[in-house]
Coordinates of C-alpha atoms in Angstrom, one line a residue:
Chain A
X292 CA 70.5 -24.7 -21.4
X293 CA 72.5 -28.1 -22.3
X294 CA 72.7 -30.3 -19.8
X295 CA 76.4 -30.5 -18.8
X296 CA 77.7 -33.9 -17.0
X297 CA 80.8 -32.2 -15.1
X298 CA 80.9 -29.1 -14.2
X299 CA 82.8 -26.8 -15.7
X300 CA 85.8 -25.5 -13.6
X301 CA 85.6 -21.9 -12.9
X302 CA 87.9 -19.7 -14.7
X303 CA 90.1 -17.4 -12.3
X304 CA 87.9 -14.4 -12.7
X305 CA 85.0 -16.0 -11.8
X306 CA 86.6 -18.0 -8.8
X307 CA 87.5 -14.4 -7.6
X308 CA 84.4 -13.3 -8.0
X309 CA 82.8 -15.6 -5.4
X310 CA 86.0 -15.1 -2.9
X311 CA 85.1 -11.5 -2.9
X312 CA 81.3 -12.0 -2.4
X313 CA 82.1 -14.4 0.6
X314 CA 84.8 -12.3 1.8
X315 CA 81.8 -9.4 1.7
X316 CA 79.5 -11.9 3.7
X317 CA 81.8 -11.9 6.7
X318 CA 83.7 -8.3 6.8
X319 CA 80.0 -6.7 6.6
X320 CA 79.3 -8.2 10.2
X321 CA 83.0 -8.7 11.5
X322 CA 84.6 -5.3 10.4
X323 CA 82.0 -3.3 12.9
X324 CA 82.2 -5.5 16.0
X325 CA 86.3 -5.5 15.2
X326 CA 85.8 -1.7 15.3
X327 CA 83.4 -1.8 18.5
X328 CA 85.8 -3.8 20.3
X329 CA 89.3 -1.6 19.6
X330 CA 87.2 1.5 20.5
X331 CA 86.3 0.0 23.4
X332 CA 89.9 -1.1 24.5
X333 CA 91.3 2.2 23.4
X334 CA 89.0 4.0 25.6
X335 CA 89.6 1.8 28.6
X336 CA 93.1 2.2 28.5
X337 CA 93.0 6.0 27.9
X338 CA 91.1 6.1 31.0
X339 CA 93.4 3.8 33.2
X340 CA 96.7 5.3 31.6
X341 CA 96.1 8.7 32.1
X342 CA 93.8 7.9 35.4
X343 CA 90.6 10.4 34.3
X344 CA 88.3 10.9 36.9
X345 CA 84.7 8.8 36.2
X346 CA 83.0 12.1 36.7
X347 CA 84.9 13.8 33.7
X348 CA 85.3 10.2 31.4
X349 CA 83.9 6.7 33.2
X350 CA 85.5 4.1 31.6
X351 CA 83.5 1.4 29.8
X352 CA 82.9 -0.8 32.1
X353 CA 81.8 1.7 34.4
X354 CA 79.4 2.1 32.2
X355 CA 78.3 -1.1 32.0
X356 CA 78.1 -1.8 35.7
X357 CA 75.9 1.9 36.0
X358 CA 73.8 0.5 33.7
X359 CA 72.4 -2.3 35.7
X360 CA 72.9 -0.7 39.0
X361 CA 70.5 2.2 38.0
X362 CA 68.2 -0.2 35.9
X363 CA 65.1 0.5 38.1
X364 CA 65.4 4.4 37.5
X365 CA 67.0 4.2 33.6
X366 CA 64.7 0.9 32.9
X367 CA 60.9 3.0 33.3
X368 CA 62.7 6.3 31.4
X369 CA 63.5 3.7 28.2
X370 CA 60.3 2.8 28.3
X371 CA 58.6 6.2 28.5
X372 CA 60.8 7.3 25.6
X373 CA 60.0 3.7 23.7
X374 CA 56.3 5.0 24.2
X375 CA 56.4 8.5 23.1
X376 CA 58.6 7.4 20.0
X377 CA 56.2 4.9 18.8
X378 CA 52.4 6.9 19.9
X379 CA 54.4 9.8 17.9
X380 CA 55.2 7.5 14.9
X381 CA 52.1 5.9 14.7
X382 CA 50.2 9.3 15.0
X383 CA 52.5 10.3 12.2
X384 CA 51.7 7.1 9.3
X385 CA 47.9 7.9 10.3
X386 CA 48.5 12.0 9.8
X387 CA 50.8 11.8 7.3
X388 CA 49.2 8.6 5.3
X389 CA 46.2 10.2 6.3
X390 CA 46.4 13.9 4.7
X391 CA 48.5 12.5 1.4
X392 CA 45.3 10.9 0.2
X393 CA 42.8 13.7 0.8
X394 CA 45.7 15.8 -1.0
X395 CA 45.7 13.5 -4.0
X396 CA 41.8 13.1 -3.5
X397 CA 41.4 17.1 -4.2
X398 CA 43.6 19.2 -5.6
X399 CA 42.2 22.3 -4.5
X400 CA 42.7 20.5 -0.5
X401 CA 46.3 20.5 -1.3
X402 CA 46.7 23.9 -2.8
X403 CA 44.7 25.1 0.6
X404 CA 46.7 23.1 2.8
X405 CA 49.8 22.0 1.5
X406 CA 51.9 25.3 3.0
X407 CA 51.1 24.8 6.2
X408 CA 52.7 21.3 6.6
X409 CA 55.5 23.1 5.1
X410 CA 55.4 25.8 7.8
X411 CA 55.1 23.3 10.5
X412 CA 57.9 21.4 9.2
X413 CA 60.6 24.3 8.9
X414 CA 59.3 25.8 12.1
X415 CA 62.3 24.3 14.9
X416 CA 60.0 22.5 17.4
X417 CA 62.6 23.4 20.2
X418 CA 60.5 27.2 19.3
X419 CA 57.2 25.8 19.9
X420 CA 57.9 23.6 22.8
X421 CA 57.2 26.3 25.3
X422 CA 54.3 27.1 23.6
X423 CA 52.6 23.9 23.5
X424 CA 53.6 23.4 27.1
X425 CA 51.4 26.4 28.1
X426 CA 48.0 25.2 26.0
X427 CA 48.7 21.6 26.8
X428 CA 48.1 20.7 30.2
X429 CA 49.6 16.8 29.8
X430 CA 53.0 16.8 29.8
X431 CA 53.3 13.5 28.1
X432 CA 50.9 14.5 25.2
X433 CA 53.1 17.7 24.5
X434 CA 56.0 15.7 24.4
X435 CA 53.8 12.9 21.5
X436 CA 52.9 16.2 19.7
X437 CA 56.4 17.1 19.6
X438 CA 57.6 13.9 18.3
X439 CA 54.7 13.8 15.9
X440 CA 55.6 17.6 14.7
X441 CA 58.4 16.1 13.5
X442 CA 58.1 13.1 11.7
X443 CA 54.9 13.6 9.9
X444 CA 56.2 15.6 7.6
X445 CA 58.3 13.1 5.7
X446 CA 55.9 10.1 5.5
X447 CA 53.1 13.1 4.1
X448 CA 55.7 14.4 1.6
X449 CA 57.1 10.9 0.5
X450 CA 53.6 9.2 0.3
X451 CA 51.7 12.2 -2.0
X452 CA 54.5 12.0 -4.3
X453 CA 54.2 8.0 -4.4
X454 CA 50.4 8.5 -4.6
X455 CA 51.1 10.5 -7.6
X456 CA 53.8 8.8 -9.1
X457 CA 51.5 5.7 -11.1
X458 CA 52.0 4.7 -14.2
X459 CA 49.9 7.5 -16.2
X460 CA 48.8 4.1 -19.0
X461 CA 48.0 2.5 -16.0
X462 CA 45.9 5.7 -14.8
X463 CA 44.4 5.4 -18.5
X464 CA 43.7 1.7 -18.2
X465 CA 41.5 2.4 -14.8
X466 CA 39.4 4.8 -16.7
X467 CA 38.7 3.2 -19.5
X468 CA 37.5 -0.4 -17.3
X469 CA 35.5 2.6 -15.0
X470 CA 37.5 2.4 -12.2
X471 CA 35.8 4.2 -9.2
X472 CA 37.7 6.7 -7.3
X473 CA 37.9 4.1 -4.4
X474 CA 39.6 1.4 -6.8
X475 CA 42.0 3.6 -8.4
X476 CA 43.0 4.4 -4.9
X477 CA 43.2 1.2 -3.1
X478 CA 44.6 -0.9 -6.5
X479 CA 46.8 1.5 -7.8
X480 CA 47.9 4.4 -6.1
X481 CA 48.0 2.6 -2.5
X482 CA 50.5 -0.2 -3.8
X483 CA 52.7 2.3 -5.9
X484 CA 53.1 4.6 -3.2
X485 CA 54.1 1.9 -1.4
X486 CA 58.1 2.3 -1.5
X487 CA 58.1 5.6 -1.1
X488 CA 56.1 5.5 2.3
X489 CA 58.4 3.2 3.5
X490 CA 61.2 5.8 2.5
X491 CA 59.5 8.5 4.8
X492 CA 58.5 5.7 7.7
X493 CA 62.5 4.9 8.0
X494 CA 63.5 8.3 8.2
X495 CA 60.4 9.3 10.2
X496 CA 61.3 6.6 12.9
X497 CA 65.0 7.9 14.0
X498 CA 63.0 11.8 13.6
X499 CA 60.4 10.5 16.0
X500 CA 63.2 9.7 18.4
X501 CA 64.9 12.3 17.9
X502 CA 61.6 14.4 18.6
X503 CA 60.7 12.8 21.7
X504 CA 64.3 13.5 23.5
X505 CA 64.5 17.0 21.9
X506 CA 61.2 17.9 23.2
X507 CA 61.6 16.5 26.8
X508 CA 65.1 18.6 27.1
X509 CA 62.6 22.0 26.3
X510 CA 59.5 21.2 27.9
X511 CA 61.1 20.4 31.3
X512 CA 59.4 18.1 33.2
X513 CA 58.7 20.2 36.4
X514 CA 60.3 18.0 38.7
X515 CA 58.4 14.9 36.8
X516 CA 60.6 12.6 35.2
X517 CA 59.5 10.8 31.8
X518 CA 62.0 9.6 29.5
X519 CA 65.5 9.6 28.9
X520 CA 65.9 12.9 28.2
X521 CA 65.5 14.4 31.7
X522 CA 67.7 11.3 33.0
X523 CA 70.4 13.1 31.5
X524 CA 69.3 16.1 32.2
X525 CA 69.3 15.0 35.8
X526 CA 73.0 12.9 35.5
X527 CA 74.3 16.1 34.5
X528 CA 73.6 18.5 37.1
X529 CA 74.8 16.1 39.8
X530 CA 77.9 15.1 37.8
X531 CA 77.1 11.6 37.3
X532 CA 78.3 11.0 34.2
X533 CA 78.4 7.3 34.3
X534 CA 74.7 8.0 34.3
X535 CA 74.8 10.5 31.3
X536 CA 76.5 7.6 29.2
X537 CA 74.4 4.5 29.9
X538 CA 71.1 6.7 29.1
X539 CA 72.6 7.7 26.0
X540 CA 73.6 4.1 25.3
X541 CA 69.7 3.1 25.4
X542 CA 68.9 6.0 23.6
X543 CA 71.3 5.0 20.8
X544 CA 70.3 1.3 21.2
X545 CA 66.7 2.6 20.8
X546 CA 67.6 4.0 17.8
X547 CA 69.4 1.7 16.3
X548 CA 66.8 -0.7 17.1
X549 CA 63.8 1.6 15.5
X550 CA 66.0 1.7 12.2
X551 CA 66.6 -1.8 11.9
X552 CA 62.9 -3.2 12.3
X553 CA 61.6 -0.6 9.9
X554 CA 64.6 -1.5 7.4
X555 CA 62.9 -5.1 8.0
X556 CA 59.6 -4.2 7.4
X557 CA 60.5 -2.6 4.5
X558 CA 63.0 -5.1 3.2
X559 CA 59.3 -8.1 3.5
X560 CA 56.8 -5.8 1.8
X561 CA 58.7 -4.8 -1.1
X562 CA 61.3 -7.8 -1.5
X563 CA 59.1 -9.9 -4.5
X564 CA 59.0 -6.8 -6.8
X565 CA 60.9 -3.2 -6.1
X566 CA 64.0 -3.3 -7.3
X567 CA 65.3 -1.4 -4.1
X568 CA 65.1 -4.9 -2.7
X569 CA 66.4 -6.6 -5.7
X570 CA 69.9 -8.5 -5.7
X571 CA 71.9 -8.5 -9.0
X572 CA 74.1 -10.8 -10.7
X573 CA 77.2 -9.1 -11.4
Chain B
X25 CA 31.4 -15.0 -46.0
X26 CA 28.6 -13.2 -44.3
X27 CA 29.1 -9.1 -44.7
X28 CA 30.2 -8.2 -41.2
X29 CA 28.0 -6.1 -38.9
X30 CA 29.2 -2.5 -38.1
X31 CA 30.9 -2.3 -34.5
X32 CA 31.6 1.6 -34.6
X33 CA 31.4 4.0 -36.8
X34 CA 33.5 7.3 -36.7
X35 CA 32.3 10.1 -39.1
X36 CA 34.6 13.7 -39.9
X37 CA 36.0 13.2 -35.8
X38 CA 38.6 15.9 -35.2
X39 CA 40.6 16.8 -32.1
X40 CA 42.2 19.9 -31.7
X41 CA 44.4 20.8 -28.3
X42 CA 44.5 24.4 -26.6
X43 CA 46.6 26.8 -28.6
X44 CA 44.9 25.7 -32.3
X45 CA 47.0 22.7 -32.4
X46 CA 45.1 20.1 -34.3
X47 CA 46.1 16.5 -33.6
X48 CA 43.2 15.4 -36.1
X49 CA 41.3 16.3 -39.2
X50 CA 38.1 14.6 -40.1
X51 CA 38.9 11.5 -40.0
X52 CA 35.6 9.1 -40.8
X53 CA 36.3 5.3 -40.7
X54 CA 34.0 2.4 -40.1
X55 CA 35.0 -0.7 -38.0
X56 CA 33.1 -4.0 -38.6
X57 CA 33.2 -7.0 -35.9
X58 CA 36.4 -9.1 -36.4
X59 CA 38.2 -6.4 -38.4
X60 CA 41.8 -6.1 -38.1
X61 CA 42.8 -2.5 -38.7
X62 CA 46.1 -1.0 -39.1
X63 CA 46.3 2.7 -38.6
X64 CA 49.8 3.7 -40.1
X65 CA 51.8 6.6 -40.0
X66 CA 54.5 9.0 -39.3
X67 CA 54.5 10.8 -35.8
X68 CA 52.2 13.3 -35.9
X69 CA 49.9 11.8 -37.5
X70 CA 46.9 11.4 -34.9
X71 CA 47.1 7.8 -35.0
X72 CA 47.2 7.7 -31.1
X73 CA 44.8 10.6 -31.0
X74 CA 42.5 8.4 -32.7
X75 CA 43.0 5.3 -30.3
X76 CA 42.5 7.9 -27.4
X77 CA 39.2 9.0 -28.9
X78 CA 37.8 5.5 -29.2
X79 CA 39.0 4.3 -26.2
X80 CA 36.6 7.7 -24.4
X81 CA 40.1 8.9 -22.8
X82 CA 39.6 11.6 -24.7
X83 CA 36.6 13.3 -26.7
X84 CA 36.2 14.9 -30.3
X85 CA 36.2 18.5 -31.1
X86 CA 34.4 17.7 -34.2
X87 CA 32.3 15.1 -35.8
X88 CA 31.1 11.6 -33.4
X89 CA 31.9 8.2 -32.8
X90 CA 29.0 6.2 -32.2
X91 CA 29.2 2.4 -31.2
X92 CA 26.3 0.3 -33.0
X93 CA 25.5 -1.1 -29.8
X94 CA 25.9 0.7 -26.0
X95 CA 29.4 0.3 -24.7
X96 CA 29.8 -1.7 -21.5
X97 CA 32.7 -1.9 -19.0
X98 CA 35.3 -3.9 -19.9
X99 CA 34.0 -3.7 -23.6
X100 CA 37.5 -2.6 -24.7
X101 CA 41.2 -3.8 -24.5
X102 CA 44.1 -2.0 -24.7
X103 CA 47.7 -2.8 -24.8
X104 CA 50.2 0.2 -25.2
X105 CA 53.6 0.7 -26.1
X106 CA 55.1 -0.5 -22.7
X107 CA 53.5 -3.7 -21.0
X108 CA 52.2 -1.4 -18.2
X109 CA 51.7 -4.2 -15.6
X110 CA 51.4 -3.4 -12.1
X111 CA 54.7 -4.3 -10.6
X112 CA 53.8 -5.4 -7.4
X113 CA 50.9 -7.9 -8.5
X114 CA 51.3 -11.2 -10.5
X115 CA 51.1 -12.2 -13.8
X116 CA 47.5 -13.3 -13.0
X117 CA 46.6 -10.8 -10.8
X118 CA 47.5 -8.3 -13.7
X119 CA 45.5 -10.6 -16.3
X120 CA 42.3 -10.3 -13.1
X121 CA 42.4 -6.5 -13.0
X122 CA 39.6 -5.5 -15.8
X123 CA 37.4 -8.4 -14.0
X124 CA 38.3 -7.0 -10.3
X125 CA 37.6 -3.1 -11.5
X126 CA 34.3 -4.9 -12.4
X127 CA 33.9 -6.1 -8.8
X128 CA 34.5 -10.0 -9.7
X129 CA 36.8 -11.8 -7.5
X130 CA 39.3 -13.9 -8.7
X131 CA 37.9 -17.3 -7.4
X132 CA 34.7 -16.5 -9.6
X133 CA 36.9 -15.6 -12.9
X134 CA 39.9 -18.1 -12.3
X135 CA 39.1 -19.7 -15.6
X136 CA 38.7 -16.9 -17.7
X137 CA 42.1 -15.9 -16.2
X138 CA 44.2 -19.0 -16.6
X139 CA 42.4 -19.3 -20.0
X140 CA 43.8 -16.0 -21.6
X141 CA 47.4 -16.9 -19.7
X142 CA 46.9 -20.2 -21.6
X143 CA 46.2 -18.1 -25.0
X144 CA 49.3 -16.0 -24.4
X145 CA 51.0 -18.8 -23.7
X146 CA 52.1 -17.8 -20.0
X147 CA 49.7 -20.2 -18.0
X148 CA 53.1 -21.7 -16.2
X149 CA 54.0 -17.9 -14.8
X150 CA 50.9 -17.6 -13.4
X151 CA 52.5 -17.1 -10.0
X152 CA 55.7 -15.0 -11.4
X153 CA 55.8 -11.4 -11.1
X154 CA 56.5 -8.9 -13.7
X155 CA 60.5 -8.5 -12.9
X156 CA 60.9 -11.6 -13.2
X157 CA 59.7 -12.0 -17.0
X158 CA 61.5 -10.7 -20.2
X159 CA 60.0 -8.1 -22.6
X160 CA 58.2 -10.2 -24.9
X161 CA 56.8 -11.7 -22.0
X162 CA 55.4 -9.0 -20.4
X163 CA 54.3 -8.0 -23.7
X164 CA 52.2 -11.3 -23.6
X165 CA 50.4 -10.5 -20.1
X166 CA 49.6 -7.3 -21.2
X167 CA 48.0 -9.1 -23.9
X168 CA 46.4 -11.2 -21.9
X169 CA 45.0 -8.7 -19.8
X170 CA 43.4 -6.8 -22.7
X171 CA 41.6 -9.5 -23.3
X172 CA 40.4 -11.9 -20.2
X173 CA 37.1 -10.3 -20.7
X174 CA 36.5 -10.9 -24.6
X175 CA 36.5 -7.5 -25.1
X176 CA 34.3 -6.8 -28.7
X177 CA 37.5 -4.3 -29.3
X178 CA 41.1 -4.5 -28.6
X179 CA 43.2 -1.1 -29.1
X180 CA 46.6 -1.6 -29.0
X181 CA 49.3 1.5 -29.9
X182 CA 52.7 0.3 -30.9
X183 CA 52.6 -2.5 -29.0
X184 CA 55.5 -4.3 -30.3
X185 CA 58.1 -1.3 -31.2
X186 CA 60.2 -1.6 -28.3
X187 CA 60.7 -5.5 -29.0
X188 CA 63.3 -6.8 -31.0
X189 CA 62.5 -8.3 -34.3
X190 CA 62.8 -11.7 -33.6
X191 CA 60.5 -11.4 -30.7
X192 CA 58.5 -8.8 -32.8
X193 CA 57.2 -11.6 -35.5
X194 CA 56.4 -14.2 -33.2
X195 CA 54.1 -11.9 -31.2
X196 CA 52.9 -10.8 -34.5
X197 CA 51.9 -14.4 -35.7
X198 CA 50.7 -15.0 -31.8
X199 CA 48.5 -12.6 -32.2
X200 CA 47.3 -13.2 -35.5
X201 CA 46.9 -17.0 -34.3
X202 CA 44.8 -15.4 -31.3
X203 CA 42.3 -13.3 -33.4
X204 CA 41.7 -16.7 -35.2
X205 CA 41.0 -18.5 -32.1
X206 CA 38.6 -15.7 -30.6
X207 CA 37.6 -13.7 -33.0
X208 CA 37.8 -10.3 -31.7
X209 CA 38.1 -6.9 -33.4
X210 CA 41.4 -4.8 -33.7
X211 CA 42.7 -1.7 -33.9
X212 CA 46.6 -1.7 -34.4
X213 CA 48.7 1.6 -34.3
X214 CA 52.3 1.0 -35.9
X215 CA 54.5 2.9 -37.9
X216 CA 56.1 -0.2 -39.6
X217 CA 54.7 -1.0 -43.2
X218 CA 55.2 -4.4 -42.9
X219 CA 53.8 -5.1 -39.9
X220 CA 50.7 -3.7 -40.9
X221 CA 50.6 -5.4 -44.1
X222 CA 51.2 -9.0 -42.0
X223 CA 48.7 -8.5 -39.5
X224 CA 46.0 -6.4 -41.0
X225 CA 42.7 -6.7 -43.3
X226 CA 42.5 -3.0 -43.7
X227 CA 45.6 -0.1 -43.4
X228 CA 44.5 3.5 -42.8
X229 CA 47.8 5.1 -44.1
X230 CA 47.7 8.3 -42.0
X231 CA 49.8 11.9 -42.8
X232 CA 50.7 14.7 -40.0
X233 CA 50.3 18.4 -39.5
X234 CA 47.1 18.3 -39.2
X235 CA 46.8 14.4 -38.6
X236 CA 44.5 13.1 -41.0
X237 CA 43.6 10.3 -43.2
X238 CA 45.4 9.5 -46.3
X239 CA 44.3 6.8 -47.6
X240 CA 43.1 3.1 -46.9
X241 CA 44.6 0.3 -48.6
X242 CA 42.6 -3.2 -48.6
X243 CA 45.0 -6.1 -47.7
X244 CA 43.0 -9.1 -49.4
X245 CA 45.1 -11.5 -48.4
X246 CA 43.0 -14.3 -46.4
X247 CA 44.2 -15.6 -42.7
X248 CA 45.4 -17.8 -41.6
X249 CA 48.7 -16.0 -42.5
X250 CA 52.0 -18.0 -41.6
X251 CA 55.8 -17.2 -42.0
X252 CA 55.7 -18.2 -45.7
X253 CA 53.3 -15.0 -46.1
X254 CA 55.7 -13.1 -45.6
X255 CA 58.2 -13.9 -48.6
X256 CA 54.8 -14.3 -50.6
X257 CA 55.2 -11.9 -54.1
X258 CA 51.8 -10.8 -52.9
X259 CA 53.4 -9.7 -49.5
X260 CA 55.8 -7.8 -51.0
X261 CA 53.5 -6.5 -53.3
X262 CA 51.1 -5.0 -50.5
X263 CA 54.2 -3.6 -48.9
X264 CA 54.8 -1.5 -51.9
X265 CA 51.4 0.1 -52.0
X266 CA 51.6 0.9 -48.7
X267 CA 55.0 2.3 -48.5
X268 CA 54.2 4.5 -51.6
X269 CA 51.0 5.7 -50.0
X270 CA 52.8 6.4 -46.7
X271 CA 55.4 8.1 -48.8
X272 CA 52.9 10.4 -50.4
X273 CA 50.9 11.1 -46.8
X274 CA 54.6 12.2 -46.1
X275 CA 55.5 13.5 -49.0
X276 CA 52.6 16.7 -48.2
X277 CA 53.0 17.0 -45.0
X278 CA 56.7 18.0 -45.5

C-alpha cells in the first residue's frame, strides 16, 4: 500500500457500486413493512367496501382489538405452545446431537439403528397421534413427543454427516499425535459438525412448531385446553373468527420469532470462520 | 563433521493394497538425524505410500521400519499438500494442537507456541484465523504446527505444489533457514527436480508401477544455500543428474 495524501475520487462504477449497496441496506427492511402495510390497507378496505361479515372476514383491526380483549384466554395458550415447542426442541439437539455421536462412535450402532430414525421420520405423526394418546396418559407429554418426532430427525441427520465430514489429513494428523477417541471427538469432529447442526437446529425449530400445533389438532384435548391449536379449534366451531386470526397471528409471530433467534445463534457461533457467515467484496 | 547417528532405518518395506495392487516394492533407505531427504518421483511412485508407512498411518506388507530409538507422541511432523488447519481455531490454536492431543494446555506451552509462530514468521497473526490468511501463509502455520514440539522428524508430502512460484522459493529458503536454526530431520515428497536438488542432502529418485526405488543421488552441496545457489553451475549440474535419473525411473515404468 502507498500512502495516498487525497483520496482518490471514485470512478462512476464504483460510486454506483456503493449507491446500490446503501440502496440494499434500506429496501431489505423498508420493502417488507411497505408490503405489510398495503396488505393491510387493502384488506381493510375490501372488508368495509364490500361490508363482509367479521364472522366470514374480520377486518384488521378487528383483529387487533380481539387480540387484547381475549389476551387472558389466548395469552396462557401462547405460552403452552412456547413450552411444548421449545421442551420438544431441546429434547430434539439432546436426541438428535445425542444418537449422531454414538452413530459415528460405532458403525455397526448405525447400521442397527440408522433405519429406524428413517422410519420414524417418514411415518406422518398425525398417524401416530392417536396412538401415542392411548399409551400416554399426559396429554402434554404426547403432545412434546409429537413435536420431538418431528424435529429430531434433521438435527440427527445434519449433525452425523458434519461429524463425518472432517478433514480426512486432519483425521490423519489426530492419529499420528495419538489422539484418543474422546479428543478426536471433542477437537475435531464436534467443531466441524458445527455448521451443519446449526443447519438442522434452524429447520428443526419451525418443525418443532409446526409439531406441537399439528399434534394438539389430532390428539384433542378432551375438553382440556393447551396451546394454540385447540384455541382455534375452539374459534371455529363457535364462528369466532376474529379469534381464529389473532391465534394464528401468535402462532406465526412464534414462528417467526423461533427462526430469527436461531438465525442469530447461528449467525455468533460461526461468524469468525464459516464462510456461510462470511461477507464478500464484490 | 561428526558421522550422523541413524534415526530410522527402513529395510526391503513393501505395501501392497487389496486386489494385488502394489503401491511399493522393497524399498530399504536409511535416515540419519538432521538429514534432509527428497523422495522424488512421478505419481505412482509410492512416494506418499512411503511417508504413510513412516508416519504408522499405515503398515508394511513386507520388510520393517524400525526407529533407533522408541517413538514418542508428538515425535513426528507432518505438513501435507493442503495446510489442513482447523478452520474454526486460530493460528495459535492450530500451532497448540500436537501439545493439547498431548494433554498440555496452552498457558503451559505459550512459548513453545509463539516461538515456532515466530520461526514461521507469523508471531503477529497469532490471533487471526485461517480465512483470513493467504496460501503461503497458511502454508507457514501448518509449518509451524509440525513443529512446536521439535519433532526428531518432519514429513511433509508436496507441501508447496499448490503455491505459486514466487511464494514456492521463499518457503523453500524459509525452510531451509529453519532446519539451520533447529536442526531437525526431513523427509520431503515433491515431484519437482529442482526443488529437491535446492532443499535436499540426499534425492531418492523413485519410478511407478510397482513404486520403487530407483536410485539416490547425493546432493554435496553444503548449507547454508541462498538464492545465488540456485544459478550456481553446480545447481544446474545436480538438476541434470537428477532429471536424467527421473527420466530413466520413467523411462521403465512406461
Amino acid at each position: 500500500m502507498t500512502a495516498i495524501e487525497a483520496p482518490a475520487p471514485l470512478d462512476a462504477e464504483e460510486e454506483a457500486r456503493l449507491r446500490a449497496a446503501r440502496r440494499d441496506r434500506i429496501a431489505k427492511w423498508a420493502l417488507p413493512v411497505i408490503v405489510m402495510a398495503l396488505t393491510l390497507v387493502l384488506w381493510d378496505r375490501i372488508v368495509v367496501w364490500n361490508d363482509i361479515a367479521h364472522y366470514i372476514l374480520p377486518a384488521p383491526s378487528r383483529v387487533a382489538e380481539t387480540l387484547v380483549a381475549d389476551w387472558a384466554i389466548l395469552g396462557p395458550a401462547a405460552w403452552a405452545t412456547i413450552q411444548i415447542t421449545g421442551l420438544a426442541l431441546l429434547a430434539a439437539v439432546v436426541g438428535g446431537v445425542g444418537l449422531a455421536v454414538f452413530f459415528t462412535q460405532s458403525r455397526l450402532f448405525e447400521l442397527s439403528f440408522y433405519p429406524y430414525a428413517v422410519i420414524l421420520q417418514v411415518t406422518p405423526i398425525i398417524a401416530i397421534a392417536p396412538l401415542l394418546r392411548i399409551y400416554i396418559d399426559s396429554v402434554y407429554g404426547v403432545l412434546i413427543l409429537c413435536a420431538w418426532i418431528v424435529a429430531f430427525f434433521p438435527i440427527l441427520s445434519n449433525t452425523t454427516l458434519g461429524l463425518n465430514s472432517a478433514d480426512h489429513n486432519l483425521r490423519d494428523l489426530f492419529r499420528i499425535y495419538g489422539a484418543t477417541r474422546w479428543q478426536k471427538l471433542r477437537y475435531l469432529q464436534l467443531p466441524a459438525a458445527l455448521p451443519y447442526f446449526l443447519g438442522g437446529l434452524r429447520i428443526a425449530g419451525g418443525l418443532s412448531l409446526i409439531g406441537a400445533v399439528v399434534a394438539e389438532f389430532v390428539v384433542g384435548t378432551a375438553g382440556q385446553s393447551y396451546g394454540l391449536a385447540s384455541r382455534i379449534l375452539e374459534a371455529s366451531y363457535r364462528l369466532n373468527i376474529p379469534r381464529l386470526y389473532a391465534a394464528l397471528l401468535l402462532i406465526s409471530a412464534i414462528g417467526v420469532v423461533i427462526f430469527a433467534a436461531l438465525s442469530l445463534l447461528s449467525h455468533l457461533l460461526l461468524r469468525k470462520w464459516h464462510e456461510s457467515a462470511l461477507k464478500r467484496e464484490t | 563433521m561428526p558421522p550422523r547417528r541413524p534415526l530410522l532405518t527402513l529395510s526391503g518395506v513393501g505395501k501392497t493394497f487389496a486386489g494385488d495392487v502394489v503401491a511399493l516394492r522393497g524399498m530399504s533407505l536409511e535416515v540419519r538425524e538432521g538429514d534432509f531427504i527428497s523422495l522424488l518421483g512421478p505419481s505412482g511412485c509410492g512416494k506418499s505410500t512411503a511417508l504413510r508407512l513412516i508416519a504408522g498411518l499405515s503398515h508394511p506388507t513386507a520388510g520393517s521400519i524400525r526407529w533407533a530409538e522408541a517413538r514418542e507422541r508428538g515425535d513426528i511432523g507432518v505438513v501435507f499438500q493442503e495446510p489442513t488447519l482447523m478452520p474454526w481455531a486460530t493460528v495459535a490454536e492450530n500451532a497448540w494442537l500436537p501439545f493439547r492431543l498431548r494433554g498440555q494446555s496452552y498457558s503451559a506451552v505459550k512459548d513453545e507456541v509463539r516461538e515456532a509462530l515466530r520461526l514461521v514468521g507469523l508471531d503477529a497473526f497469532a490471533g487471526a484465523y485461517p480465512r483470513e490468511l493467504s496460501g503461503g501463509m497458511k502454508m507457514r502455520v501448518s509449518i509451524a504446527r509440525a513443529l512446536v514440539t521439535r519433532p526428531k522428524l518432519i514429513l511433509m508430502d508436496e507441501p508447496f505444489a499448490a503455491l505459486d512460484e514466487i511464494t514456492r522459493f521463499r518457503l523453500n529458503n524459509d525452510l531451509l533457514s529453519l532446519k539451520a536454526k533447529i536442526g531437525c530431520t526431513v523427509i520431503f515428497v515433491t515431484h519437482s527436480v529442482f526443488e529437491s536438488v535446492f532443499l535436499s542432502d540426499r534425492i531418492v529418485v523413485m519410478a511407478a508401477r510397482p513404486g520403487r526405488v530407483e536410485r539416490e543421488v547425493a546432493v554435496g552441496e553444503p548449507y547454508p544455500r541462498d538464492e545465488a545457489f540456485r544459478t550456481s553451475p553446480e545447481y544446474a549440474a545436480l538438476c541434470r543428474e537428477a532429471s536424467a535419473a527421473l527420466h530413466a525411473a520413467m523411462g521403465e515404468a512406461a
